[in-house]
Amino acid sequence: PTIYLKDYQPPVFGVSTIDLDIRIHETETLVVSTLEMQRLHAGELVLLGRDLELLNVQLNGSDLAPSSYSLDKETLTILNAPDQCTVKTEVRIHPENNTQLEGLYKSGGMYCTQNEPEGFRKITFFPDRPDVLAVYTTRLEADNQYPTLLANGNLIEAGQVGGDRHYTIWQDPTKKPSYLFACVAGDLAVLKDSFTTMEGKPVALEIYTEEKDIEKCHVAMQALKDSMLWDEEHYGRAYDLDNYMIVAVSQFNMGAMENKGLNIFNTSCVLSSPETSTDASNFYVKSTIAHEYFHNWTGNRITCRDWFQLCLKEGFTVFRDQSFSDTLQSPAVQRIDDVSSLKSAQFAEDAGPLSHPPRPDHFVEINNFYTATVYDKGAEIVRMMATLLGEENFRLGTDEYFRRHDGEAVTVEDLIGSLSDGSGTDLWNFLPWYSQPGTPVVTGQGIYDAETRRYTLTLSQSIPKKPNYPAPQPLPIPVKIALFNQQTGQPLLLDAQGETETVLMLNQSKQVFVFEHISSQPIVSLLRDFSAPVLLNFDYQDQELAFLMQYETNGFNQWQAAQQLLERILLQGHDASAYLEALLVTLPKVASVDPLLASRLLDIPTETFIASRIDSNYDPVAVRSTRETLMNAIAAELKDFWSASYAALPIVPYADTSEAMGQRALRNAVLAFASRAGVADALTHASQQYDAAVCMTERLGALRQLVNYDAVDHDAKLADFYQRFENEALAIDLWFGLQASKPNATIGEITRLSQHPQFDLNTPNRVRSITGNFATNPVAVWTTEGAQFYVNLAKTLDAKNPILGSRILQVLSRWYTLKEPLRTQVKAVIDGLQGQVTSSSVVETLANLQKAG
Ligand code: ARG
Ligand code: ZN
């Protein structure tokens, strides 16, 4: 059934406390829960439950006869419940068979939970919705072979039960919604540390993982302490409990989960070591630790009223983790990385059949809405408001949000209201950003009049009209700009204070902005720092973009100018010469001062991104060939630079700093172009780099070139890699991923990889290592066999793990843009899934795919 935001009803009963008693056995788990309930509104007392075997139900201490309640697949209704009552249920569940990784499940040898959004109803009967906040006491009992028994809050009791079982009792003093409940039973090692908050409160920090991985937890621990301090300094938010625990699990559908005081993390987002993790994954560990920590205030203490408001906690928290990450690498590179993923994931999503507003107004399966739009466009909206307010006023606004709503379950309106009132600036015109789907297009034109020394900038916006949504309204779009003197390359002063940058607010369909006292035809640099999540369409000459590549002082816009030029070359058939000339002079300069930024200047839009901009007659082979031609031209044009700079970037001892990261990133990018250019010895260098590598970034970067260019020793090196890391699951994921992302991988090779003994459908990381990486190869994906590969997996996962199955199917969402006869062929493959799947996640995604076109 479809659920609508407009149908929201407050809960009929509240729950003040819940006592859980969870007894884990090898072949079953028994859960007794006791709820103290109070009527809030007229209506029936309905508890939600799924896949639970109800053993007993009591009301106020007496067993209920079946005539006093009604039970169906999703609900347990207590008939004629009094206004105050104690409801006690006992259920049997089977975490040992739970492959969906939702509720309580077994991962490897341990038990853990994932309850967001609606997993708690798979553990016990409860009003499982985020606006019911309760105090939890949890008793957890298991065999002694699971010595670690954790739940949210403080440990208040522990003991033996007979000879071979034991228990712990935990109490969480803060009220929380059920999706933040967590518990863990396992045999885990722990890394301990501590942090003293600005309020002087000591907090015990603990990271739990398998013994063999414990040394890989130091990066996460440091990131946790850094995040705790950062939130104090930037938002005035201190941690509230006495302990903060993180548990690493290897089978997990998402990155991590912010359960109150007991985060559960995908191993890929918590374990890090130079030998086994790339710089990218090491970075991702830090930013995910920050993300989940920041949820403690934006998500947990202030939570969402209903799941339509998901972007309230996710958008704000992503914005916060992105800001934190500015301290880990330069803000320019951070912005480049965030914007490239926004453009490749969110813009693409918004251009397809799964397009939806950051706050959807209806859904069938909420699990399908943990999307780039909710997370990343959600973050962009908060960023725009922060840009408009400036640091100080934004802080006044967030202070007001925390002051007003601590302990509440709220809506997007509550955030906008607090930011407006706290800052004294009315931000209500941003509300439509949350409810309108589609990427706005900003079109601009600049005219200089030498006589009046006036520069006139005309900006207009258009928002794509989407089926089933009302005609779009103009949005407030902050456009951060600078003007440059073409002769000197210097930015112009825009006011008497010497400012060289200003934010124009485009609020209407079309607006004119006038700049006076401009002595010569300037070059405008638009949308600095990507001040709004829009597509920009300015009537630049290619030469002007090439100028900005060289002279922009804003690193992000230097990159953006390059990207705009590249998009023209790749999508509109422009000649590459202006870009190549600019790159030739700019790259060596940037490389000598900021290797990390230089490595990003070598980003070439991916085939998937290019495809997201082509709405019909898309020919994957033609896109590949255009892009290859460009890459070859870049490789050839800068041949001398590759040789010189590779030699200037020797392998040095590992350091986890942005400088060292920059050198490694640039060296790998240079090695890739050198290999492409056929620079003499490039593959020999790659082979040597593989052998001499002091860290995974170096080893994997080298191996990638050996594999992509079929170097003589590529099989030997692949085998060596496998042997070295056989027992390191995350490194083996990289091994699968590298082969799956090989540009000329055939479906036969992909199928063979998926038949490898280490491929495992129960481990999402392993599945994604193939499906996610193979998706970067549209030439092979968009074939009957390629599409069939995804469809088959979605079908297999439909029962086993529908959340994952649905994600995998989404790879095919833009089938309707393909040129014929591919379009018809792929559609037939997708239609073959009809009637073959039953989970709401996969069924909803399939229906959306079929509707398209
Ligand atoms: N709240 C988590 C995070 O973003 C993600 C949980 C998503 N879970 C899911 N089943 N979709 O930090
Ligand atoms: Zn989150």
PDB file of C-alpha atoms in Angstrom, residues 14-21 33-38 120 126-127 130-139 151-154 156 169-178 180-182 241 260 407:
ATOM      1  CA  GLY A  14       2.568   6.640  23.977  1.00  0.00           C
ATOM      2  CA  VAL A  15       5.052   4.301  25.656  1.00  0.00           C
ATOM      3  CA  SER A  16       6.830   5.677  28.711  1.00  0.00           C
ATOM      4  CA  THR A  17       9.032   2.632  29.364  1.00  0.00           C
ATOM      5  CA  ILE A  18       9.827  -0.634  27.699  1.00  0.00           C
ATOM      6  CA  ASP A  19      11.502  -3.569  29.428  1.00  0.00           C
ATOM      7  CA  LEU A  20      12.997  -6.072  27.044  1.00  0.00           C
ATOM      8  CA  ASP A  21      14.194  -9.537  27.921  1.00  0.00           C
ATOM      9  CA  SER A  33       8.662  -7.039  26.309  1.00  0.00           C
ATOM     10  CA  THR A  34       6.717  -5.050  28.844  1.00  0.00           C
ATOM     11  CA  LEU A  35       5.333  -1.691  27.727  1.00  0.00           C
ATOM     12  CA  GLU A  36       3.906   1.004  29.986  1.00  0.00           C
ATOM     13  CA  MET A  37       1.396   2.693  27.714  1.00  0.00           C
ATOM     14  CA  GLN A  38      -0.654   5.860  27.998  1.00  0.00           C
ATOM     15  CA  PHE A 120      12.219  -3.208  15.548  1.00  0.00           C
ATOM     16  CA  PHE A 126       5.685  -2.199  19.458  1.00  0.00           C
ATOM     17  CA  PRO A 127       4.323   1.075  18.034  1.00  0.00           C
ATOM     18  CA  PRO A 130       9.803   7.389  15.188  1.00  0.00           C
ATOM     19  CA  ASP A 131       7.408   9.664  17.114  1.00  0.00           C
ATOM     20  CA  VAL A 132       6.940   7.173  19.978  1.00  0.00           C
ATOM     21  CA  LEU A 133       9.789   7.840  22.397  1.00  0.00           C
ATOM     22  CA  ALA A 134      10.418   5.565  25.372  1.00  0.00           C
ATOM     23  CA  VAL A 135      12.977   4.725  28.040  1.00  0.00           C
ATOM     24  CA  TYR A 136      14.501   1.294  27.358  1.00  0.00           C
ATOM     25  CA  THR A 137      15.767  -1.327  29.795  1.00  0.00           C
ATOM     26  CA  THR A 138      17.260  -4.372  28.124  1.00  0.00           C
ATOM     27  CA  ARG A 139      18.158  -7.726  29.568  1.00  0.00           C
ATOM     28  CA  ALA A 151      22.678  -2.805  24.516  1.00  0.00           C
ATOM     29  CA  ASN A 152      22.066   0.953  24.610  1.00  0.00           C
ATOM     30  CA  GLY A 153      22.885   2.993  27.693  1.00  0.00           C
ATOM     31  CA  ASN A 154      24.516   2.008  30.959  1.00  0.00           C
ATOM     32  CA  ILE A 156      23.523  -1.903  35.416  1.00  0.00           C
ATOM     33  CA  ILE A 169      21.071  -5.588  31.906  1.00  0.00           C
ATOM     34  CA  TRP A 170      21.363  -2.173  30.262  1.00  0.00           C
ATOM     35  CA  GLN A 171      19.400   0.972  30.850  1.00  0.00           C
ATOM     36  CA  ASP A 172      19.274   3.914  28.471  1.00  0.00           C
ATOM     37  CA  PRO A 173      18.245   7.033  30.400  1.00  0.00           C
ATOM     38  CA  THR A 174      17.333   9.032  27.284  1.00  0.00           C
ATOM     39  CA  LYS A 175      13.982   8.584  25.577  1.00  0.00           C
ATOM     40  CA  LYS A 176      14.354   7.257  22.090  1.00  0.00           C
ATOM     41  CA  PRO A 177      12.357   5.905  19.177  1.00  0.00           C
ATOM     42  CA  SER A 178      12.497   2.158  18.512  1.00  0.00           C
ATOM     43  CA  LEU A 180      17.545   3.553  17.657  1.00  0.00           C
ATOM     44  CA  PHE A 181      17.396   0.409  19.783  1.00  0.00           C
ATOM     45  CA  ALA A 182      20.380  -1.920  19.384  1.00  0.00           C
ATOM     46  CA  LEU A 241      25.803   9.485  27.978  1.00  0.00           C
ATOM     47  CA  LYS A 260      21.882   5.593  20.744  1.00  0.00           C
ATOM     48  CA  GLY A 407      13.811  15.437  23.099  1.00  0.00           C
TER      49      GLY A 407
END
